[in-house]
Short mmCIF file of C-alpha atoms in Angstrom, two decimals:
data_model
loop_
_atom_site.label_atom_id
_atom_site.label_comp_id
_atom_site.label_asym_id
_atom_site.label_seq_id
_atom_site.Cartn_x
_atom_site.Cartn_y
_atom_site.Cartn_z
CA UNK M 18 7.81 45.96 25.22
CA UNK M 19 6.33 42.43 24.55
CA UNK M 20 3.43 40.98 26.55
CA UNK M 21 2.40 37.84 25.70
CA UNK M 22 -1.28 36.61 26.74
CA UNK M 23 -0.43 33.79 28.68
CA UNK M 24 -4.01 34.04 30.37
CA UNK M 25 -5.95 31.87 27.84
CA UNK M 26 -4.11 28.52 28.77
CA UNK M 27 -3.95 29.08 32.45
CA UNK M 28 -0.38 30.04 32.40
CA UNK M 29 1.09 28.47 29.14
CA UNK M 30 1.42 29.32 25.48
CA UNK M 31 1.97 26.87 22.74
CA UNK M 32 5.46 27.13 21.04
CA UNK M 33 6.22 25.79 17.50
CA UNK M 34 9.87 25.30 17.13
CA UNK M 35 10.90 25.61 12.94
CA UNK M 36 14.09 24.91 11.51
CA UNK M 37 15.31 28.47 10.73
CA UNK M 38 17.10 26.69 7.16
CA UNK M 39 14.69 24.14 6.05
CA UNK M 40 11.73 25.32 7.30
CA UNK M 41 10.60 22.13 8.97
CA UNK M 42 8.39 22.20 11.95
CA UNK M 43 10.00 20.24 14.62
CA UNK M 44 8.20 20.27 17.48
CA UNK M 45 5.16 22.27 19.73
CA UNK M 46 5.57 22.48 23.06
CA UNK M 47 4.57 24.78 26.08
CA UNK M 48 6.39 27.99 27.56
CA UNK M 49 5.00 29.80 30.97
CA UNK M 50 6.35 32.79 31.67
CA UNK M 51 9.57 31.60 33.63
CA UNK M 52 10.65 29.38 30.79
CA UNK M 53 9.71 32.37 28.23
CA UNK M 54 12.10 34.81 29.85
CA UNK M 55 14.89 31.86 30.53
CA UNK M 56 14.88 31.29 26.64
CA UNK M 57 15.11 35.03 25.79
CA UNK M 58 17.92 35.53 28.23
CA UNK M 59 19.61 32.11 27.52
CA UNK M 60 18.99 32.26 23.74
CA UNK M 61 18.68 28.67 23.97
CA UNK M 62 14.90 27.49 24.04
CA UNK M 63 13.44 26.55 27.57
CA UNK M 64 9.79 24.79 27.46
CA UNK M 65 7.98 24.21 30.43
CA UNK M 66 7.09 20.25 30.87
CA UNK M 67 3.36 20.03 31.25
CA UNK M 68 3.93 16.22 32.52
CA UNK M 69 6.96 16.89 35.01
CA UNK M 70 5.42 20.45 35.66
CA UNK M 71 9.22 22.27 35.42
CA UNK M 72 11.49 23.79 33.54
CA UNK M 73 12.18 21.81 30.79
CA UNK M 74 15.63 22.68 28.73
CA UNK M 75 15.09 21.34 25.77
CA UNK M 76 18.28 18.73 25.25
CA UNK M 77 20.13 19.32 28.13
CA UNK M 78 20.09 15.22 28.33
CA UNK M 79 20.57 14.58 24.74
CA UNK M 80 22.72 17.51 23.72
CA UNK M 81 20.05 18.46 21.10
CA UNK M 82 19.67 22.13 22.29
CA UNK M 83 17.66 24.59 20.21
CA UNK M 84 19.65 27.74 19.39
CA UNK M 85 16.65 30.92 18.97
CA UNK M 86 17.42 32.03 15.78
CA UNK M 87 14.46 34.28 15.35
CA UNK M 88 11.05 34.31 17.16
CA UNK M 89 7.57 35.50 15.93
CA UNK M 90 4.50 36.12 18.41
CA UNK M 91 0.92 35.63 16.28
CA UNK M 92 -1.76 38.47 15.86
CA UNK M 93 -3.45 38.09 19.35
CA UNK M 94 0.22 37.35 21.00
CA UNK M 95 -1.31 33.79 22.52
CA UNK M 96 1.34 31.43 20.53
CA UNK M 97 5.16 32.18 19.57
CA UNK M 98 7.11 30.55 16.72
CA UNK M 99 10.55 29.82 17.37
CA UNK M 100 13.25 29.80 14.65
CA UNK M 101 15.77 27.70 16.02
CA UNK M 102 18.93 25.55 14.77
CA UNK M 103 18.28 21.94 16.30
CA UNK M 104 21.80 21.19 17.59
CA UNK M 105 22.33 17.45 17.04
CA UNK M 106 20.12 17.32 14.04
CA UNK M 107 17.58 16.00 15.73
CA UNK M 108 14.19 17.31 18.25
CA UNK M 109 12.28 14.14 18.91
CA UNK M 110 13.28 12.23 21.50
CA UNK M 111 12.48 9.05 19.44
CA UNK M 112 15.86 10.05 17.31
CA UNK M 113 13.65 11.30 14.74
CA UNK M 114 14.39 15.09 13.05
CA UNK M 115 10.86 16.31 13.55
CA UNK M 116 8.55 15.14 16.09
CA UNK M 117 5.39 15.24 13.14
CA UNK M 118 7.24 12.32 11.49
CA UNK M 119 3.99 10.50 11.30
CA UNK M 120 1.94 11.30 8.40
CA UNK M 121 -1.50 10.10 8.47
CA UNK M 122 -3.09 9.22 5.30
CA UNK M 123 -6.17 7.39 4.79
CA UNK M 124 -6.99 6.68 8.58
CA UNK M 125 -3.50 4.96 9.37
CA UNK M 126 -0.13 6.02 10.31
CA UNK M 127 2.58 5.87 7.83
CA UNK M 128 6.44 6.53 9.59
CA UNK M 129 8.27 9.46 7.21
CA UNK M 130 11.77 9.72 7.72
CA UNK M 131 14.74 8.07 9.60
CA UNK M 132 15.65 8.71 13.17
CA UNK M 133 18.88 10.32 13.81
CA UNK M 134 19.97 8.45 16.52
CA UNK M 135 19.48 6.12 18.65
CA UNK M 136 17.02 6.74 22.03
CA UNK M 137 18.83 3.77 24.21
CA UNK M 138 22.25 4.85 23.60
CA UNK M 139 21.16 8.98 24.33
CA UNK M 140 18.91 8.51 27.32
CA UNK M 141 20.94 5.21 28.53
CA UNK M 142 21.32 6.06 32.08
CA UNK O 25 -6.41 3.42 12.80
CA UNK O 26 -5.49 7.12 14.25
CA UNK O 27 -6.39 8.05 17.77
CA UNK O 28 -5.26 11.42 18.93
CA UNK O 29 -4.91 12.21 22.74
CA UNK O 30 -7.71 15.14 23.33
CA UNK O 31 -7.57 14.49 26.67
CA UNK O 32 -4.22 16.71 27.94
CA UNK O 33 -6.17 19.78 26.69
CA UNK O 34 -9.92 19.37 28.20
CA UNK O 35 -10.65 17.54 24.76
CA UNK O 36 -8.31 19.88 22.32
CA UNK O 37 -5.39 19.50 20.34
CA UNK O 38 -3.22 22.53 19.00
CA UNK O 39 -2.89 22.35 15.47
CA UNK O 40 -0.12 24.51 13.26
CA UNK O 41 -0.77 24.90 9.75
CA UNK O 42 1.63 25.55 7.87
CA UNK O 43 1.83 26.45 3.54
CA UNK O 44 2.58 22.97 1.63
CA UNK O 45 4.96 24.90 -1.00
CA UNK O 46 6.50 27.87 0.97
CA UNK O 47 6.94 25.89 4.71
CA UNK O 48 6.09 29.10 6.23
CA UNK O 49 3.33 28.31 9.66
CA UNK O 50 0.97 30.68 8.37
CA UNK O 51 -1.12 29.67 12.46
CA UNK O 52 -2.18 27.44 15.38
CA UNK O 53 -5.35 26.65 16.20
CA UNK O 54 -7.15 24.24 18.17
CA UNK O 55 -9.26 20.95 17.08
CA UNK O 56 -11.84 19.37 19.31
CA UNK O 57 -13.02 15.80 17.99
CA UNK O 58 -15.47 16.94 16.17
CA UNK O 59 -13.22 19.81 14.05
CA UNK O 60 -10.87 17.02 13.41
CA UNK O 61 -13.52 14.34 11.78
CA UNK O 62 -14.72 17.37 10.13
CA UNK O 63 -11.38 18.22 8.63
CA UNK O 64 -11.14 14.43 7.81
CA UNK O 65 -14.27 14.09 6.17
CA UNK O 66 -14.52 17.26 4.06
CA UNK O 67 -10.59 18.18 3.28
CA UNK O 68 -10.92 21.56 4.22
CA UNK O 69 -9.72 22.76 7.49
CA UNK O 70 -12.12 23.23 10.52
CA UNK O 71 -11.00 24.58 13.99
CA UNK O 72 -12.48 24.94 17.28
CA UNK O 73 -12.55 28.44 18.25
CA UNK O 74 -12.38 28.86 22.35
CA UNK O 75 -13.62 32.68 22.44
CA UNK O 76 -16.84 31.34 20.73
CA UNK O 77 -16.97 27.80 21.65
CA UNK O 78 -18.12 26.80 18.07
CA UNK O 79 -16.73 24.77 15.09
CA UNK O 80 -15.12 27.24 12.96
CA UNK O 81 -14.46 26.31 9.42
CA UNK O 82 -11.50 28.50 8.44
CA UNK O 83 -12.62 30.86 5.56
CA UNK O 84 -15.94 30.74 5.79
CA UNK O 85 -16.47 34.22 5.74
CA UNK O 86 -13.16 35.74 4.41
CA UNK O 87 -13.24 33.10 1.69
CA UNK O 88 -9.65 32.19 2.86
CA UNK O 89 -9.95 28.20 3.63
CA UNK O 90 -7.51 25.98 3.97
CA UNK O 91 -7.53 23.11 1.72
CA UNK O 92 -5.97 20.02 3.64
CA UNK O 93 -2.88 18.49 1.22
CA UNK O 94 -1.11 17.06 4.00
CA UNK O 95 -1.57 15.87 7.78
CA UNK O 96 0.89 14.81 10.71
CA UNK O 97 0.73 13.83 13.93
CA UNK O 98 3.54 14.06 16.74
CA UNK O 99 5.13 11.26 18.66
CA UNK O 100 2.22 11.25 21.39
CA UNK O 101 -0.32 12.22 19.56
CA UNK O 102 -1.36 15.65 21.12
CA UNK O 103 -0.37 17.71 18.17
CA UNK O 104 -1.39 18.38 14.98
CA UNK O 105 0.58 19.62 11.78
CA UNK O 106 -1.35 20.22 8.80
CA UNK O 107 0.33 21.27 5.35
CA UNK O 108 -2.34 22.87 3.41
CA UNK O 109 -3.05 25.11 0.48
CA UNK O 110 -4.41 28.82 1.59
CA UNK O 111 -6.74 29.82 -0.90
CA UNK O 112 -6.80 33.57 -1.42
CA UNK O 113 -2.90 33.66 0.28
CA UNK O 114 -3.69 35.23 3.77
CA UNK O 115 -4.58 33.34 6.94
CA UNK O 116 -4.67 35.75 9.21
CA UNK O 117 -8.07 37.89 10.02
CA UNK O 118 -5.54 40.97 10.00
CA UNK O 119 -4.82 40.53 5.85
CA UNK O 120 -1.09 39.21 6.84
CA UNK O 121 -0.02 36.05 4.94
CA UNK O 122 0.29 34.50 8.44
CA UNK O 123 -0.69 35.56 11.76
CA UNK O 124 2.92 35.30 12.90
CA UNK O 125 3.96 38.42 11.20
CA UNK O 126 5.51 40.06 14.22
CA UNK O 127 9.02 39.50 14.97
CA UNK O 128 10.64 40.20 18.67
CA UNK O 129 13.78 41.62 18.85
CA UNK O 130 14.98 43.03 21.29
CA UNK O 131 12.16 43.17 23.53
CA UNK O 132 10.05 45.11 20.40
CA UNK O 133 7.47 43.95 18.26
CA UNK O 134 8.68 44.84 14.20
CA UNK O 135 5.89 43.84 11.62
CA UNK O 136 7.12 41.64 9.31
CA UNK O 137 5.37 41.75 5.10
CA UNK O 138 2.07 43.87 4.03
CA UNK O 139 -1.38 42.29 4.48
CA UNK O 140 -2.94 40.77 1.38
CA UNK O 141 -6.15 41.77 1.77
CA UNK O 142 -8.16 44.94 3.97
CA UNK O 143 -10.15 43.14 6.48
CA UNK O 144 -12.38 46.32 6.92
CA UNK O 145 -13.62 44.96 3.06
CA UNK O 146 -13.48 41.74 3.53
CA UNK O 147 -15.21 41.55 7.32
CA UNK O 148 -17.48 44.37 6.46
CA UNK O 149 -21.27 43.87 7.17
#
């Protein structure tokens, strides 16, 4: 039986979310252990929102739902690694693919990448 | 110029690395400032480790440091994703290629590739 450690961060582990085909990273995010066992039994990945502090489906607004594909704990079981197909395309809620679509070289910010789609027109209420 | 936001974390940031060629996360770590103007200024990856609350330049005693070929931040700023080349092919202290070399399913933990090197050698006193 798994037991993750979710002692060392007061109740959260950090989740990296990877495109289970092209291998991108697409996000890192937080799971307690409510939104741990919601993703397991949903197969759909659940985060928990450190800023909202809840449950925090990941694109039940946009669409852009994560299907678990595989899922790795690390050696000391303190951080999980999601394989996941990004529904939509996309993870970031700026429209871009991968939320680390800002490379940094020499000391400034360079933009990699094109979004997906469009924030105003997903999130327009 | 880059500014990362240390403060959600009590003055960390999690950081994944992850292989420049293959794309496989080989871990995630954690940066205070000073680990990430140390990574900056010397291109080789340095952590903060919690248990030990110490800079820990990755390798130092295996050998196995990460040489910085890439860096990206998220959309806010609070993560970290660092392509890099692992010298001597293993990240993990177990001898795995990466630490997340244990795959759930079905509630069980399956290892997941050999370990490249014996840490009883390469820790030994």
């Amino acid at each position: 039986m798994v037991r993750l450690d979710f002692d060392k961060m007061g109740g959260l582990i950090p989740v990296i979310a990877q495109d289970y085909l092209s291998g991108r990273v697409l996000m890192l995010a937080f799971m307690n252990e409510e939104a741990w066992q919601t993703t397991l039994s949903t197969g759909f990945v659940t985060y928990y929102s450190r800023s909202r502090n809840e449950l925090w489906t990941k694109g039940k607004t946009s669409g852009n739902m994560q299907k678990v594909k595989e899922i790795y704990t690390d050696c000391d079981d303190d951080a999980i690694l999601i394989k996941i197909e990004q529904i939509g395309g996309a993870a970031c809620h700026t429209g871009f693919e991968s939320c680390f679509h800002k490379k940094i070289e020499d000391g400034e910010i360079r933009i990699v990448g094109t979004p997906v789609f469009d924030p105003k027109e997903v999130y327009k209420k």
